XYZ file of C-alpha atoms in Angstrom:
294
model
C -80.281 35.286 37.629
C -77.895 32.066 38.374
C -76.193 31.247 41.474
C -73.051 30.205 39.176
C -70.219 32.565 39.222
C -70.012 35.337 37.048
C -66.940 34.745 34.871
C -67.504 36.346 31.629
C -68.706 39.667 33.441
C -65.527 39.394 35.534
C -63.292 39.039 32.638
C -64.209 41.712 30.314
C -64.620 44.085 33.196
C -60.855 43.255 34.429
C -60.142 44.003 30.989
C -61.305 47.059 30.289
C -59.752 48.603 33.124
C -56.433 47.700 31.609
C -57.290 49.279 28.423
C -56.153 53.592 28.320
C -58.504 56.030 26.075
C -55.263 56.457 24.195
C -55.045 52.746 23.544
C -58.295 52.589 22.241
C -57.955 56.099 19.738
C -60.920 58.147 22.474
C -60.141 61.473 23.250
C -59.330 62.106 27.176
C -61.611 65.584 27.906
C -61.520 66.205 31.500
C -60.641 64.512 34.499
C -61.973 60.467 34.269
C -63.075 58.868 37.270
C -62.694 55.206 36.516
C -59.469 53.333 35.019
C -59.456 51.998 31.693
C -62.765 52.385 29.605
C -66.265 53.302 30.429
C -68.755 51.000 29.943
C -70.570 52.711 26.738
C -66.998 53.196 25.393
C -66.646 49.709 24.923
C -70.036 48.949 23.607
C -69.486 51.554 21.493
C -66.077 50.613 19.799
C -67.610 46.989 20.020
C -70.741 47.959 18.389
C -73.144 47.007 20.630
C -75.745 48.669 23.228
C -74.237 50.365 26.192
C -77.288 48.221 28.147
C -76.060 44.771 26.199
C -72.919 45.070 27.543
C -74.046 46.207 30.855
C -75.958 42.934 31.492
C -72.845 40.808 30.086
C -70.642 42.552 32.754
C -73.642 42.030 35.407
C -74.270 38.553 34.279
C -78.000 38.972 33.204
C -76.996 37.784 29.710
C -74.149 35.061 30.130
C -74.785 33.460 25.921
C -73.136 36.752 23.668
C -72.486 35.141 20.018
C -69.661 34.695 19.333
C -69.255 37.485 17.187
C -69.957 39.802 20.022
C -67.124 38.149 21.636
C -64.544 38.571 18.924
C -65.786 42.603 18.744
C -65.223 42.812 22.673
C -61.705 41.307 21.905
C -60.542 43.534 19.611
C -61.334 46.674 21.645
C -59.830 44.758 24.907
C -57.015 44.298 22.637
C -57.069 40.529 23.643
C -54.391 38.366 22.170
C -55.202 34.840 20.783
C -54.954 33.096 24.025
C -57.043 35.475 25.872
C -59.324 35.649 23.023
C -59.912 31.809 23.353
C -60.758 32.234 26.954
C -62.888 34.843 26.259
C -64.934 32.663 23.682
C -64.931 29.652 26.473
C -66.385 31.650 28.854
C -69.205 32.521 26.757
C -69.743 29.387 25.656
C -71.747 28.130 28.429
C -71.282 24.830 30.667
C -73.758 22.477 31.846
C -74.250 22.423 35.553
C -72.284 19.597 37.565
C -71.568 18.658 40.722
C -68.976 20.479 42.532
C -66.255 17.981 43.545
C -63.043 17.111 44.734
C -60.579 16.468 41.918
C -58.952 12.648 41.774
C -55.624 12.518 42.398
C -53.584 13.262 39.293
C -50.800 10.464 39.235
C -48.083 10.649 36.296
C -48.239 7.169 33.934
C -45.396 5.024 35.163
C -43.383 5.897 31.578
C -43.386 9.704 32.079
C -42.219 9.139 35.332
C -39.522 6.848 34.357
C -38.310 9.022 32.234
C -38.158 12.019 33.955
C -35.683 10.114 36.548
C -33.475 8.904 33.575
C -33.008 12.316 32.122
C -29.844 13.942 32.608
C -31.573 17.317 32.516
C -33.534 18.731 34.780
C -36.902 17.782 34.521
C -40.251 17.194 36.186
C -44.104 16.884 35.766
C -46.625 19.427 36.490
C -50.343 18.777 37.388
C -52.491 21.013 36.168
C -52.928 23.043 39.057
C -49.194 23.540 39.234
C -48.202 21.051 41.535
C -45.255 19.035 41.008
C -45.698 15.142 40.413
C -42.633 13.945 39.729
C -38.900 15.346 39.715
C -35.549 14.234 38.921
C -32.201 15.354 41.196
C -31.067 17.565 39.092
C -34.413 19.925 38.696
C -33.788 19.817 42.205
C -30.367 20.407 43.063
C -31.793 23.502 41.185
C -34.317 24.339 43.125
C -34.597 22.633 46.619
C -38.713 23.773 46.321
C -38.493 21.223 43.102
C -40.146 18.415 45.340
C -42.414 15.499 44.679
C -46.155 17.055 46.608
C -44.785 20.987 46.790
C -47.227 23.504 44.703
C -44.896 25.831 41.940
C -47.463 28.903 42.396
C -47.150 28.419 45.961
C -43.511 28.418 46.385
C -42.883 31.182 43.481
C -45.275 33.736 45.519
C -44.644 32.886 49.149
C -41.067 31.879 49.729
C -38.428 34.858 48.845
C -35.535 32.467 48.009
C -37.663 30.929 45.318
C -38.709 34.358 43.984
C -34.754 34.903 43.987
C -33.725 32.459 41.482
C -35.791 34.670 39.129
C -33.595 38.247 37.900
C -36.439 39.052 35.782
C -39.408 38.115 38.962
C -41.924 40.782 38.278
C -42.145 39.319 34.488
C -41.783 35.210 35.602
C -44.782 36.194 38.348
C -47.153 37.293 35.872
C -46.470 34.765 33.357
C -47.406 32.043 35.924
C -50.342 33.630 36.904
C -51.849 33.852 33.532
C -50.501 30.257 32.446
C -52.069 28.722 36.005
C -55.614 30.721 35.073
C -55.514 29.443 31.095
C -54.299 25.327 32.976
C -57.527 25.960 34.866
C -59.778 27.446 32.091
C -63.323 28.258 33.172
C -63.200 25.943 36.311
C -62.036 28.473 38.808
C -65.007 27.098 40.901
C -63.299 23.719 41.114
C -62.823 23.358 44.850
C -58.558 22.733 44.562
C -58.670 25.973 42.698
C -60.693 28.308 45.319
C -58.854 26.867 47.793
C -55.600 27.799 46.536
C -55.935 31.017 44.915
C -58.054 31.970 48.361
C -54.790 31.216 50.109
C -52.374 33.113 47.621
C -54.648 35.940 47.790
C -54.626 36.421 51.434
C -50.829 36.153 52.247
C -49.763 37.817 48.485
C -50.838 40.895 47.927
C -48.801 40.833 44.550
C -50.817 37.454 43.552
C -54.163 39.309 44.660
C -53.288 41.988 42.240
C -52.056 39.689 39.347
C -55.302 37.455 39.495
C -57.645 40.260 39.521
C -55.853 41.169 35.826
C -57.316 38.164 34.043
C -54.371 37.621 32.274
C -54.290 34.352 30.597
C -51.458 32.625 28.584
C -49.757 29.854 27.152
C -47.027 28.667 29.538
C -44.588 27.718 26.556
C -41.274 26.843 25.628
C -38.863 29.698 26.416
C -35.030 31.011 27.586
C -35.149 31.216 31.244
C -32.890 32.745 33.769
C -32.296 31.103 37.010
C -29.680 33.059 39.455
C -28.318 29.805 41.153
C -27.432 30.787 44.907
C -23.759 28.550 44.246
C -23.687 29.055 39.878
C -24.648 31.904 39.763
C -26.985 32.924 36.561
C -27.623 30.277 34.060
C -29.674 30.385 30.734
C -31.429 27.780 30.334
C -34.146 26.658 27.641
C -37.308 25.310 28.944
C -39.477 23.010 26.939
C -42.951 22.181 28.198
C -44.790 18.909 26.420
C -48.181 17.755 27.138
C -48.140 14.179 28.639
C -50.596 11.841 26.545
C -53.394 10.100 28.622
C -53.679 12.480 31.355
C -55.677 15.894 31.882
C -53.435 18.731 32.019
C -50.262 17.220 33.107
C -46.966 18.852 31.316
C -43.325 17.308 31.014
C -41.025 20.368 31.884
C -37.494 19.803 30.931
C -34.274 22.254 31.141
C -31.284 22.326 28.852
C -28.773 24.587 28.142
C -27.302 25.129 24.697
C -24.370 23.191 23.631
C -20.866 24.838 24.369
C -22.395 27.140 26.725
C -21.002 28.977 30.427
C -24.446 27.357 31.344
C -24.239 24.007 30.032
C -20.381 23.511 32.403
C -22.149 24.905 35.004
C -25.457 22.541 34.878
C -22.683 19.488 34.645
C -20.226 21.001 37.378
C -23.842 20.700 39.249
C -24.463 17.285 37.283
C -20.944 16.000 38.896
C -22.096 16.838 42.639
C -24.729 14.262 42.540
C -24.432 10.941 44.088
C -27.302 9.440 40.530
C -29.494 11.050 38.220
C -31.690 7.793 38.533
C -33.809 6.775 40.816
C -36.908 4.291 41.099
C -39.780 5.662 38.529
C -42.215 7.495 40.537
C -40.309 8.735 43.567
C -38.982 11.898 44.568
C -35.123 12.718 43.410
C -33.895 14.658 45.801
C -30.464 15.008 46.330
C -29.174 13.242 50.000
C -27.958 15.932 52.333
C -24.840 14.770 52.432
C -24.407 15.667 49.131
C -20.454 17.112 47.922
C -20.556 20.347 47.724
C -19.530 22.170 44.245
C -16.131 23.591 44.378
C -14.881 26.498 43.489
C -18.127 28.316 43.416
């Protein structure tokens, strides 16, 4: 046995508890005692030993081809994200040396640019904190802050959780995008640290981490119920930034001709600039006009 954590076993076992008989085509006879599947019933459909797939989930065998892998994938009904997190978790890692992440720092262009954007926009590390922001990503969002944590703020403070009219949904998709940005490193130090946190004060992030869900945090209509707008639609496009590990250019925009687009410049219009020194926080001053009329 290793002392390194048991991911894989984790994983499939999260799974399979999401996964009904009915799901998988097994007849329900009698009353079942555990959610999801049964052990054998998975190494059955997956055509394996019920005692091979008891030592994956116990972590005596952590190397599974990866055929194996792509069989326990189709009967945990993975798609192809989760199915490529699946196969990196079986892939096995050299040991290292546990240690404190550097300090992720956004190359001076990225950061230039993100202050000279009249859309809202800002960087994301890869631990979803955010490393640089313009004004108007923040005159959306006052939590949109050079230093504040997105996973943080969307699970512990209630007027973030209110911009979202679809929450429940916007939760689980960070969730599953933050554990895909993180990959098989959820024994990096930054990582324990803040899903310990999250856990303890959110019982909703507690349950949504123990799903395993992972995904692609992509490009994608989003609603935001502005305390003073009211609800905008606005298109969110996520790019990788070149040179770094992780980091992601988020920008808003509405579409052309849109209630949302005069609303996003009515907000525009309240700001004293849009641009500010690369590398510094945008936040709007306090004294700030307000918007009328809304």
């Amino acid at each position: 046995m290793t002392d390194e954590p048991n991911l894989l076993g984790a994983y499939v076992r999260a799974r399979r508890e999401l996964v009904t008989p009915e799901q998988a085509g097994i007849p329900v006879l009698g009353v079942r005692r555990v959610p999801g599947l049964r052990r054998e019933e998975v190494a059955m459909l997956a055509g394996i030993s019920a005692d091979y797939y008891l030592r994956l989930e116990q972590g005596r065998d952590r190397n599974p081809s990866v055929q194996v892998l792509e069989s326990l994938a189709r009967v945990l009904r993975l798609d192809e994200d989760a199915t490529a997190y699946l196969l990196s978790l079986g892939a096995g890692r050299p040991r290292r040396r546990r240690r404190r992440p550097r300090k992720e720092t956004v190359p001076p262009g990225i950061a230039g640019l993100v202050s000279a954007l009249p859309l809202p926009a800002l960087v994301e590390g890869r631990y979803l904190d955010v490393l640089a922001v313009n004004a108007l990503a923040t005159a959306l969002s006052p939590r949109l802050a050079v230093g504040a944590n997105r996973l943080r703020d969307a699970f512990l403070d209630p007027a973030e959780q209110a911009l979202y009219p679809d929450w429940p949904d916007a939760g689980a998709g960070m969730v599953a995008g933050f554990r895909r940005s993180v990959g098989a490193e959820t024994d990096d130090p930054r990582v324990i640290d803040l899903v310990g946190e999250l856990s303890l004060a959110s019982p909703e992030f507690s349950r949504l981490w123990a799903r395993h869900d992972v995904a692609a945090c992509e490009g994608a209509a989003k609603h935001i119920d502005h305390p003073q707008l009211g609800l905008l639609r606005l298109n969110r496009e996520r790019l990788g930034v070149s040179g770094t590990t992780g980091q992601t250019l988020v920008v808003y925009h509405p579409d052309p001709d849109s209630d949302s687009a005069e609303k996003l410049a009515l907000l525009a219009s309240t700001l004293p600039t849009l641009w500010t020194r690369p590398g510094t926080s945008s936040r709007p001053t306090p004294d700030a006009p307000r918007i009328p009329g809304v």
